[in-house]
Structures are given as C-alpha cells and as structure tokens.
Amino acid sequence: GAGVSQSPSNKVTEKGKDVELRCDPISGHTALYWYRQSLGQGLEFLIYFQGNSAPDKSGLPSDRFSAERTGGSVSTLTIQRTQQEDSAVYLCASSLDVRGAEQPQHFGDGTRLSIL
Amino acid sequence: SQQGEEDPQALSIQEGENATMNCSYKTSINNLQWYRQNSGRGLVHLILIRSNEREKHSGRLRVTLDTSKKSSSLLITASRAADTASYFCATDRGSNYQLIWGAGTKLIIKP
C-alpha cells in the first residue's frame, strides 16, 4: 500500500521567500506529525494533528511557521519569510490513531529545504 | 529538549560482526521505540518495547530495556552492509502522542 508521501523532495529558495511543504499521510491514519531534522541531529517536534481536534502547535519555532490539515488528510506546512536557519529536512509522519507514542509512526522521505 | 541520548555517536564494524547501540533517557516512560534511517530517507520503525518488558526480538534485532537505569540497547546480530544507517531511539516521556528523539547512532558496516 502507499506510504506517506511528501513533496517537493527538495526545495531551494532565497531568504525572505515563503515556502509550502506538502504531506499526504497513509489513508486511514488519523494522527499526523511534522518534524524538523537538522544535519546529523535527531528529530525536533513541530506540530501534531489528530482528527478534528485542535492541533498541538507547541513545537513551532516562531510565528513564521504554520500548518494546516484539510479534511483530516493532506497537510501543508508553510514557512513565511524564510531565514537561513530554516534550512533542514522537514519530515512528516502519520500513525493509525491518537496514541502515536504507543505505536509505530510511518514517515515520508522528507523535504530537504535549503535557504540561500 | 532531548530525552533520549544514543551512544556511541558513530560505530564502524566489519560485516558479520554484532553491533550494539545504547540509549539513555531522563524521565519515566511508558514505552521506547527504535527507528532506522537510511541516508536521504525517512525513518523506519524497528521495535517498540513497553516499560513492563525487558527484552524483545525481531529477526536479527534484539532490544533490551532497563527502567531502573533508564537505558535501552539495540543489538543487531550478524550485521550486513544493508544495515548501514542511522539508528534513533524515541521515548514518550508520559505523553500518549509525542515522542522525544535522540540524536542517533550512525552505523557503518564495512564489507
């Protein structure tokens, strides 16, 4: 079956531009996560969506970051006025239900974002 | 904040040898997970071990958990070149949905 799909796989943009990153989770998975991974580092939690509940945005590093999830499926992470420190791999994961820490999370291959 | 810390940061062994990676954490957990990440790819789930379990096996993988020492180990037996990857542990820190990740161990298997 289809896994988690992310697009684009690579994005190079100039400082100050806005970018949109897309995640298509596994069909039927109600929980969706966005993480950021800097070179050689672990994953930094950004935001969590669960069904129709209010998302947990506690990991977003600044108000330039926002995310939405339409119809409980596809999610978009938007970074406005990009800065060089935003350069990283942005990973999306989904899990079957709300207990995402008690079951496997399924990851996409990420979007590698480079800010010039 | 980082909950899990893996060691070593990097490990290079010959094909066929066993590889052991360790993970330590700071606060009580309900479960701990191990993931593998090949270069340029997303993470792949390997094993989940619950706080009331001491050991789990999956093929050539063996995970142990010592809650008194707040540590876990991942053993890969009879390593293969395809095992070359970074390995991460993740803990729940009492949350039912949020995982806290270590910085990973980079494993290189030399043919």
GROMACS .gro file of N, CA and C in nm, chain A residues 30-33 35 45 48-50 53 56 95-105, chain B residues 28-31 33 35 48 50 91-100:
model
  120
   30THR      N    1  -0.524   0.873   1.141
   30THR     CA    2  -0.586   0.995   1.190
   30THR      C    3  -0.485   1.093   1.250
   31ALA      N    4  -0.368   1.044   1.289
   31ALA     CA    5  -0.267   1.130   1.351
   31ALA      C    6  -0.159   1.166   1.249
   32LEU      N    7  -0.119   1.293   1.250
   32LEU     CA    8  -0.017   1.340   1.156
   32LEU      C    9   0.080   1.431   1.231
   33TYR      N   10   0.209   1.413   1.205
   33TYR     CA   11   0.315   1.488   1.272
   33TYR      C   12   0.405   1.555   1.169
   35TYR      N   13   0.801   1.709   1.172
   35TYR     CA   14   0.926   1.720   1.245
   35TYR      C   15   1.027   1.795   1.160
   45PHE      N   16   1.021   1.801   1.720
   45PHE     CA   17   0.875   1.804   1.701
   45PHE      C   18   0.830   1.945   1.666
   48TYR      N   19   0.137   1.861   1.569
   48TYR     CA   20   0.065   1.734   1.570
   48TYR      C   21  -0.082   1.761   1.542
   49PHE      N   22  -0.138   1.683   1.449
   49PHE     CA   23  -0.280   1.689   1.418
   49PHE      C   24  -0.343   1.555   1.455
   50GLN      N   25  -0.461   1.562   1.515
   50GLN     CA   26  -0.533   1.440   1.548
   50GLN      C   27  -0.681   1.462   1.515
   53SER      N   28  -0.958   1.741   1.624
   53SER     CA   29  -0.919   1.815   1.744
   53SER      C   30  -0.825   1.929   1.709
   56ASP      N   31  -0.172   2.042   1.820
   56ASP     CA   32  -0.070   2.081   1.917
   56ASP      C   33   0.041   2.151   1.840
   95SER      N   34   0.031   0.815   1.205
   95SER     CA   35   0.006   0.693   1.280
   95SER      C   36  -0.143   0.667   1.281
   96LEU      N   37  -0.176   0.543   1.315
   96LEU     CA   38  -0.313   0.498   1.296
   96LEU      C   39  -0.413   0.579   1.378
   97ASP      N   40  -0.379   0.606   1.503
   97ASP     CA   41  -0.474   0.681   1.585
   97ASP      C   42  -0.402   0.768   1.686
   98VAL      N   43  -0.476   0.813   1.782
   98VAL     CA   44  -0.429   0.917   1.872
   98VAL      C   45  -0.308   0.874   1.953
   99ARG      N   46  -0.289   0.745   1.975
   99ARG     CA   47  -0.181   0.700   2.063
   99ARG      C   48  -0.051   0.685   1.985
  100GLY      N   49  -0.009   0.796   1.925
  100GLY     CA   50   0.108   0.792   1.837
  100GLY      C   51   0.237   0.762   1.906
  101ALA      N   52   0.242   0.775   2.037
  101ALA     CA   53   0.364   0.742   2.109
  101ALA      C   54   0.364   0.596   2.153
  102GLU      N   55   0.254   0.526   2.125
  102GLU     CA   56   0.242   0.386   2.169
  102GLU      C   57   0.235   0.292   2.050
  103GLN      N   58   0.261   0.343   1.932
  103GLN     CA   59   0.253   0.262   1.811
  103GLN      C   60   0.350   0.320   1.709
  104PRO      N   61   0.381   0.244   1.603
  104PRO     CA   62   0.477   0.295   1.505
  104PRO      C   63   0.428   0.421   1.436
  105GLN      N   64   0.520   0.512   1.412
  105GLN     CA   65   0.493   0.626   1.325
  105GLN      C   66   0.555   0.594   1.189
  144SER      N   67   1.063   0.911   3.347
  144SER     CA   68   0.987   0.786   3.333
  144SER      C   69   0.917   0.780   3.199
  145ILE      N   70   0.907   0.660   3.147
  145ILE     CA   71   0.845   0.640   3.017
  145ILE      C   72   0.742   0.528   3.024
  146ASN      N   73   0.652   0.526   2.925
  146ASN     CA   74   0.561   0.413   2.909
  146ASN      C   75   0.615   0.314   2.806
  147ASN      N   76   0.685   0.368   2.706
  147ASN     CA   77   0.743   0.280   2.606
  147ASN      C   78   0.858   0.350   2.536
  149GLN      N   79   1.088   0.338   2.154
  149GLN     CA   80   1.089   0.285   2.018
  149GLN      C   81   1.228   0.305   1.956
  151TYR      N   82   1.415   0.330   1.570
  151TYR     CA   83   1.392   0.354   1.428
  151TYR      C   84   1.527   0.351   1.355
  164LEU      N   85   0.911  -0.154   1.916
  164LEU     CA   86   0.857  -0.080   2.030
  164LEU      C   87   0.863  -0.173   2.151
  166ARG      N   88   0.769  -0.188   2.568
  166ARG     CA   89   0.692  -0.121   2.673
  166ARG      C   90   0.769  -0.126   2.805
  207THR      N   91   1.136   0.817   2.296
  207THR     CA   92   1.058   0.784   2.415
  207THR      C   93   0.935   0.874   2.424
  208ASP      N   94   0.837   0.828   2.502
  208ASP     CA   95   0.712   0.902   2.509
  208ASP      C   96   0.710   1.003   2.622
  209ARG      N   97   0.796   0.987   2.720
  209ARG     CA   98   0.800   1.080   2.834
  209ARG      C   99   0.661   1.103   2.892
  210GLY      N  100   0.579   0.996   2.895
  210GLY     CA  101   0.448   1.007   2.957
  210GLY      C  102   0.339   1.061   2.867
  211SER      N  103   0.374   1.109   2.750
  211SER     CA  104   0.272   1.159   2.657
  211SER      C  105   0.215   1.042   2.577
  212ASN      N  106   0.088   1.053   2.536
  212ASN     CA  107   0.034   0.944   2.455
  212ASN      C  108   0.055   0.967   2.306
  213TYR      N  109   0.109   1.083   2.267
  213TYR     CA  110   0.129   1.104   2.124
  213TYR      C  111   0.262   1.165   2.087
  214GLN      N  112   0.331   1.230   2.180
  214GLN     CA  113   0.453   1.299   2.143
  214GLN      C  114   0.575   1.215   2.178
  215LEU      N  115   0.663   1.195   2.080
  215LEU     CA  116   0.789   1.124   2.100
  215LEU      C  117   0.903   1.224   2.111
  216ILE      N  118   0.998   1.191   2.197
  216ILE     CA  119   1.119   1.271   2.213
  216ILE      C  120   1.234   1.188   2.158
   0.00000   0.00000   0.00000
